[in-house]
């Protein structure tokens, strides 16, 4: 079986885990490797502050707390996303307002956002699907016009850019994922990127159970205490050590995945030219990170048959999100603004192909061979 995903492993991960456990004897949060990961993210992206978290879900929850999202507020986002995008705000009592997507990128349609804005709207949450950026200039213009926060769900966007800016650094806050399915992994983990330095101190406090413990460890105060409502969003340093082994080799992982992505595209382009499938679109001004390679079949029935055919031939291909507005909780905690022209239709056509660091060229050739066989 050619797996859909294999968690990345470069070589130094276990050495650093051993260093964290044996040499540093520091397993809890904000140890040496946590700080190294944060510094790497800050240097790579140019953000004011990067705080490692236990998940991208928790990074988004932290952003919701920092923006004081509360009951009765509305937050605009696509319906084609993972549940965490909505959960972070629903937990605060807000309503998720779903907007249709663009069929080319599967990202939120920037031209449908303004009609969803009401006096209750507090934030826009663009989701950079497959590591390909949303149209951030238009989204930021709307945010400034209506005085809204922008919280980027860049779970899939580490090492991607929009007009030269790292995804996650354009809005007020950016949220990364280091789940085992992502390009860079610590098993479960994430990071919150903060653009405005004014939010850093409160973010540290909320992340550290509502205490000013971070200032205590920096020697800025002689004791720490409970100063705000908060929670525990700190990953263990052992997990951060594993992640750092990959961040060190970020370009190596990037190049490997991009080679796989480009080979898929090259080999499958004839099928697209014949009108049998559609391939991913990367708009001008966007650089992606080869997080995902997907194709679009004609409809749900064809996609189902394709995935089944590939499985019979030892290939694990999978579909992706079920639109949130069609889920029971989506109907309870959200509403769809306007007409669902593309969200459901396009989600039912999309099939994701195996993509991971170390995927072999002959494996990709075999996957493409079987897809071509299906469409003969």
C-alpha atoms as one frame of an Amber mdcrd trajectory, in Angstrom:
protein
   0.000   0.000   0.000   1.225   3.474  -0.885   0.098   5.389   2.192  -1.628
   8.726   1.886   0.665  10.202   4.539   3.871   9.207   6.322   4.990  11.523
   9.158   8.275  13.221   8.229  11.545  12.026   9.716  14.817  13.632   8.656
  17.457  12.265  11.018  18.182  14.530  13.997  14.776  14.241  15.668  15.633
  11.416  18.063  19.018  12.946  18.896  17.289  16.152  19.962  14.600  14.265
  21.883  17.363  12.472  23.795  19.062  15.802  24.435  15.817  17.217  25.832
  15.250  14.200  28.072  18.766  13.293  29.254  20.912  16.422  28.949  18.440
  19.255  29.473  16.066  17.323  31.772  13.391  19.710  30.640  10.213  18.060
  29.381   7.558  20.653  30.156   6.736  23.703  28.065   8.994  26.599  27.089
  12.219  24.633  27.395  15.277  25.143  25.164  13.825  23.435  22.101  10.501
  25.254  22.373  12.457  28.505  22.302  14.562  27.327  19.347  11.423  26.513
  17.359   9.881  29.882  18.192  13.031  31.724  17.183  13.220  29.766  13.938
   9.623  30.705  13.088  10.216  34.364  13.935  13.374  34.529  11.828  11.824
  32.648   8.915   8.525  34.526   8.766   9.421  37.945  10.156   6.536  37.870
  12.627   6.829  39.842  15.868   6.309  36.746  18.002   5.729  33.032  17.462
   4.409  31.019  20.394   4.470  27.239  20.101   1.163  25.646  21.132  -0.244
  22.181  21.685  -2.160  22.338  18.381  -3.321  24.685  15.656  -6.749  24.369
  17.292  -5.331  25.851  20.489  -3.472  28.537  18.552  -6.810  29.579  17.053
  -8.500  29.468  20.455  -5.734  31.676  21.793  -6.362  34.138  18.966 -10.084
  34.121  19.795  -9.267  34.969  23.421  -6.838  37.731  22.423  -9.470  39.345
  20.197 -12.075  39.066  22.985 -14.556  37.158  20.841 -17.704  36.751  22.901
 -21.286  35.556  22.813 -23.298  37.208  20.064 -20.299  38.016  17.863 -20.011
  36.742  14.295 -16.893  35.426  12.599 -16.673  34.979   8.824 -14.950  31.894
   7.402 -15.309  29.309   4.650 -17.455  26.244   5.263 -14.848  24.132   3.470
 -12.410  23.788   6.364 -11.642  21.661   9.399 -13.947  21.914  12.414 -11.275
  23.632  14.527 -11.596  26.794  12.422 -15.136  27.213  13.707 -14.783  25.551
  17.121 -12.314  28.151  18.400 -14.938  30.869  18.060 -18.047  28.826  18.787
 -16.492  27.982  22.171 -16.506  31.716  22.905 -20.224  31.950  22.049 -19.780
  33.415  18.565 -21.632  32.384  15.421 -19.704  31.069  12.428 -20.825  32.801
   9.229 -19.890  30.623   6.269 -19.070  32.087   2.866 -18.758  30.275  -0.458
 -15.371  29.284  -1.857 -13.554  29.884  -5.133 -13.498  26.733  -7.285  -9.945
  27.339  -8.490  -8.160  27.372  -5.105 -10.873  26.056  -2.741 -10.236  29.174
  -0.646 -12.836  31.608   0.656 -14.237  33.809  -2.130 -12.925  37.249  -1.177
 -15.698  38.854  -3.243 -18.429  37.250  -1.114 -17.103  38.399   2.257 -18.448
  41.962   2.335 -22.075  40.898   1.956 -21.633  38.683   5.040 -20.449  41.544
   7.262 -22.960  42.811   9.840 -22.739  45.007  12.917 -22.005  41.801  14.874
 -18.997  40.796  12.788 -15.708  40.811  14.705 -13.269  38.852  12.567 -12.513
  37.252   9.207 -10.782  33.876   9.190  -9.236  33.066   5.793  -8.127  29.434
   5.435  -5.143  28.909   3.130  -6.164  25.589   1.620  -3.346  23.252   0.531
  -0.844  25.969   1.461  -2.092  28.261  -1.318  -2.885  31.766  -0.108  -6.276
  33.421  -0.082  -6.515  36.823  -1.804  -5.176  38.653   1.233  -5.016  42.187
  -0.200  -8.791  42.266  -0.659  -9.401  40.637   2.726  -7.142  43.091   4.550
  -8.807  46.025   2.769 -12.197  44.824   4.018 -10.844  44.328   7.530  -9.525
  47.896   7.621 -12.741  49.283   6.135 -14.941  47.618   8.760 -12.428  47.536
  11.655 -12.277  43.737  11.827  -9.609  41.335  12.994  -8.041  38.933  10.524
  -6.986  35.565  11.932  -5.250  33.454   9.317  -5.834  29.724   9.480  -2.461
  28.825   7.975  -2.490  25.276   9.351  -1.338  24.022   5.958   0.721  27.093
   5.062   4.143  26.839   6.724   6.753  27.999   4.160   4.108  29.407   1.774
   3.921  33.088   0.824   1.588  35.711  -0.617   3.334  38.468  -2.571   6.515
  37.771  -0.644   4.920  37.678   2.816   4.834  34.466   4.833   1.333  33.121
   5.361   0.284  33.698   8.952   2.023  37.082   9.133  -0.377  39.165   7.020
  -3.394  39.265   9.324  -3.431  40.186  12.997  -2.740  36.582  13.970  -1.666
  33.455  12.140  -2.163  29.855  13.189   0.144  26.997  12.137  -0.224  23.256
  12.541   2.514  20.723  13.230   0.198  17.718  13.254   1.625  14.471  11.910
  -0.111  15.068   8.572   1.638  18.398   8.012   4.918  19.163   6.219   6.704
  19.671   9.549   5.474  17.637  12.487   5.705  17.181  16.230   2.811  14.688
  16.321   0.351  17.163  17.795   1.307  20.828  17.890   0.925  24.284  16.438
   2.005  27.886  16.735   0.411  31.294  17.074   2.033  34.119  15.089   1.430
  37.625  16.426   1.881  40.649  14.169   1.272  43.460  16.682   3.749  43.387
  19.608   1.077  44.901  21.873  -0.583  41.474  22.068   2.526  39.520  23.043
   2.400  39.937  26.823  -1.278  38.991  27.085  -0.748  36.043  24.744   2.038
  34.748  26.993  -0.202  35.152  30.033  -3.214  33.349  28.531  -0.979  30.581
  27.187   0.574  30.120  30.655  -2.696  29.449  32.533  -3.412  33.155  33.029
  -0.194  33.786  34.953   2.736  36.120  34.287   5.142  33.169  34.630   6.952
  34.053  31.390   8.020  37.408  32.850   9.190  35.612  36.004  11.451  33.275
  34.016  12.895  36.263  32.150  13.749  37.833  35.496  11.393  40.782  34.983
   9.475  40.083  38.213  10.479  38.290  41.425   7.383  36.058  41.588   4.515
  35.203  39.309   0.801  35.156  39.974  -2.619  34.718  38.364  -3.410  37.902
  36.419  -5.917  36.923  33.680  -8.195  34.127  32.541  -6.133  31.586  30.654
  -5.393  27.972  29.922  -2.443  25.660  29.233  -1.393  25.846  25.604   2.260
  24.850  26.050   3.578  21.743  24.273   6.198  19.622  26.007   9.807  20.382
  25.109  10.318  16.785  23.985   7.764  17.341  21.208   9.438  20.622  20.310
  12.793  18.815  20.091  11.328  16.455  17.500   9.945  19.403  15.532  13.217
  21.316  15.639  14.962  18.444  13.868  12.642  19.106  10.931  12.667  22.898
  11.016  16.462  22.688  10.723  15.902  20.742   7.495  12.906  22.778   6.331
  14.354  23.532   2.897  15.267  19.890   2.355  11.700  18.805   3.160  10.284
  21.628   1.045  12.384  20.702  -1.999  11.524  17.015  -1.701   7.787  17.657
  -1.516   7.910  20.219  -4.314   9.634  17.714  -6.582   6.823  15.244  -5.903
   4.169  17.902  -6.500   5.738  18.993  -9.777   6.054  15.406 -10.991   2.381
  14.708 -10.221   1.413  17.851 -12.108   3.573  17.065 -15.135   2.386  13.459
 -15.431  -1.312  14.264 -14.879  -1.467  17.347 -17.122  -2.395  15.301 -20.236
  -5.509  14.020 -18.407  -6.507  17.593 -17.589  -5.900  18.634 -21.205  -8.287
  15.857 -22.240 -10.938  17.311 -19.906 -11.060  14.248 -17.662  -9.763  15.799
 -14.421  -8.840  19.200 -12.986  -5.503  19.970 -11.330  -4.698  22.471  -8.545
  -4.388  26.182  -9.316  -1.713  28.419  -7.799  -2.563  32.097  -8.491   0.064
  34.602  -9.513   1.850  36.089  -6.507   1.430  32.923  -4.425   4.171  30.441
  -3.637   2.933  27.220  -2.072   4.650  24.530  -0.004   3.501  21.345  -1.769
   1.409  20.439   1.249  -1.115  18.566  -0.832  -1.715  17.264  -4.326  -5.334
  16.800  -5.277  -7.290  16.175  -8.437 -10.942  16.847  -9.159 -13.148  14.212
 -10.708 -16.372  14.954 -12.600 -18.665  14.445  -9.605 -19.132  12.595  -6.307
 -19.899   9.258  -7.942 -16.799   9.352 -10.123 -14.607  10.393  -7.184 -15.956
   7.555  -5.039 -15.253   5.042  -7.781 -11.763   6.487  -8.331 -10.807   6.274
  -4.653 -12.140   2.714  -4.496 -10.210   1.753  -7.649  -6.977   3.207  -6.298
  -7.430   1.384  -2.981  -7.902  -1.901  -4.846  -4.563  -1.183  -6.497  -2.689
  -0.485  -3.277  -2.985   3.325  -3.247  -4.501   5.253  -0.368  -6.240   8.314
  -1.816  -8.773  10.196   0.307 -11.420  12.876   0.079 -11.356  15.883   2.377
 -13.691  18.143   4.357 -17.428  17.715   4.545 -18.629  21.353   4.441 -19.296
  22.565   7.973 -22.618  24.211   7.167 -24.062  20.791   6.289 -23.010  19.245
   9.623 -25.364  19.130  12.649 -23.121  21.443  14.685 -22.679  23.741  11.684
 -26.427  24.230  11.508 -26.578  24.842  15.248 -23.628  27.214  15.593 -23.435
  28.832  12.176 -25.204  30.015   9.058 -24.321  30.120   5.378 -24.345  33.589
   3.836 -25.589  33.685   0.262 -25.777  30.750  -2.108 -23.681  27.595  -1.876
 -22.577  27.582  -5.505 -19.202  25.851  -5.169 -18.570  24.708  -1.584 -20.518
  21.454  -1.684 -20.122  20.726  -5.395 -16.342  21.182  -5.432 -15.801  19.375
  -2.124 -17.528  16.306  -3.585 -15.160  16.212  -6.566 -11.820  16.540  -4.768
  -9.542  13.545  -4.133  -6.153  13.856  -2.408  -3.260  11.727  -3.591  -0.374
  10.345  -1.501   2.000  13.180  -0.597   4.766  13.103   1.987   8.491  13.644
   2.494  10.351  10.705   0.975   7.654   9.705  -1.515   9.512   7.953  -4.317
   9.366   8.899  -7.982   8.368   5.358  -8.975   5.496   5.472  -6.466   4.180
   8.660  -8.052   4.522   7.114 -11.501   2.522   4.099 -10.315  -0.228   6.297
  -8.841  -0.494   8.250 -12.105  -0.464   5.045 -14.150  -3.460   3.743 -12.194
  -5.343   7.045 -12.466  -4.835   6.967 -16.237  -6.006   3.348 -16.278  -9.180
   4.382 -14.423  -9.935   7.067 -17.012  -9.240   4.930 -20.100
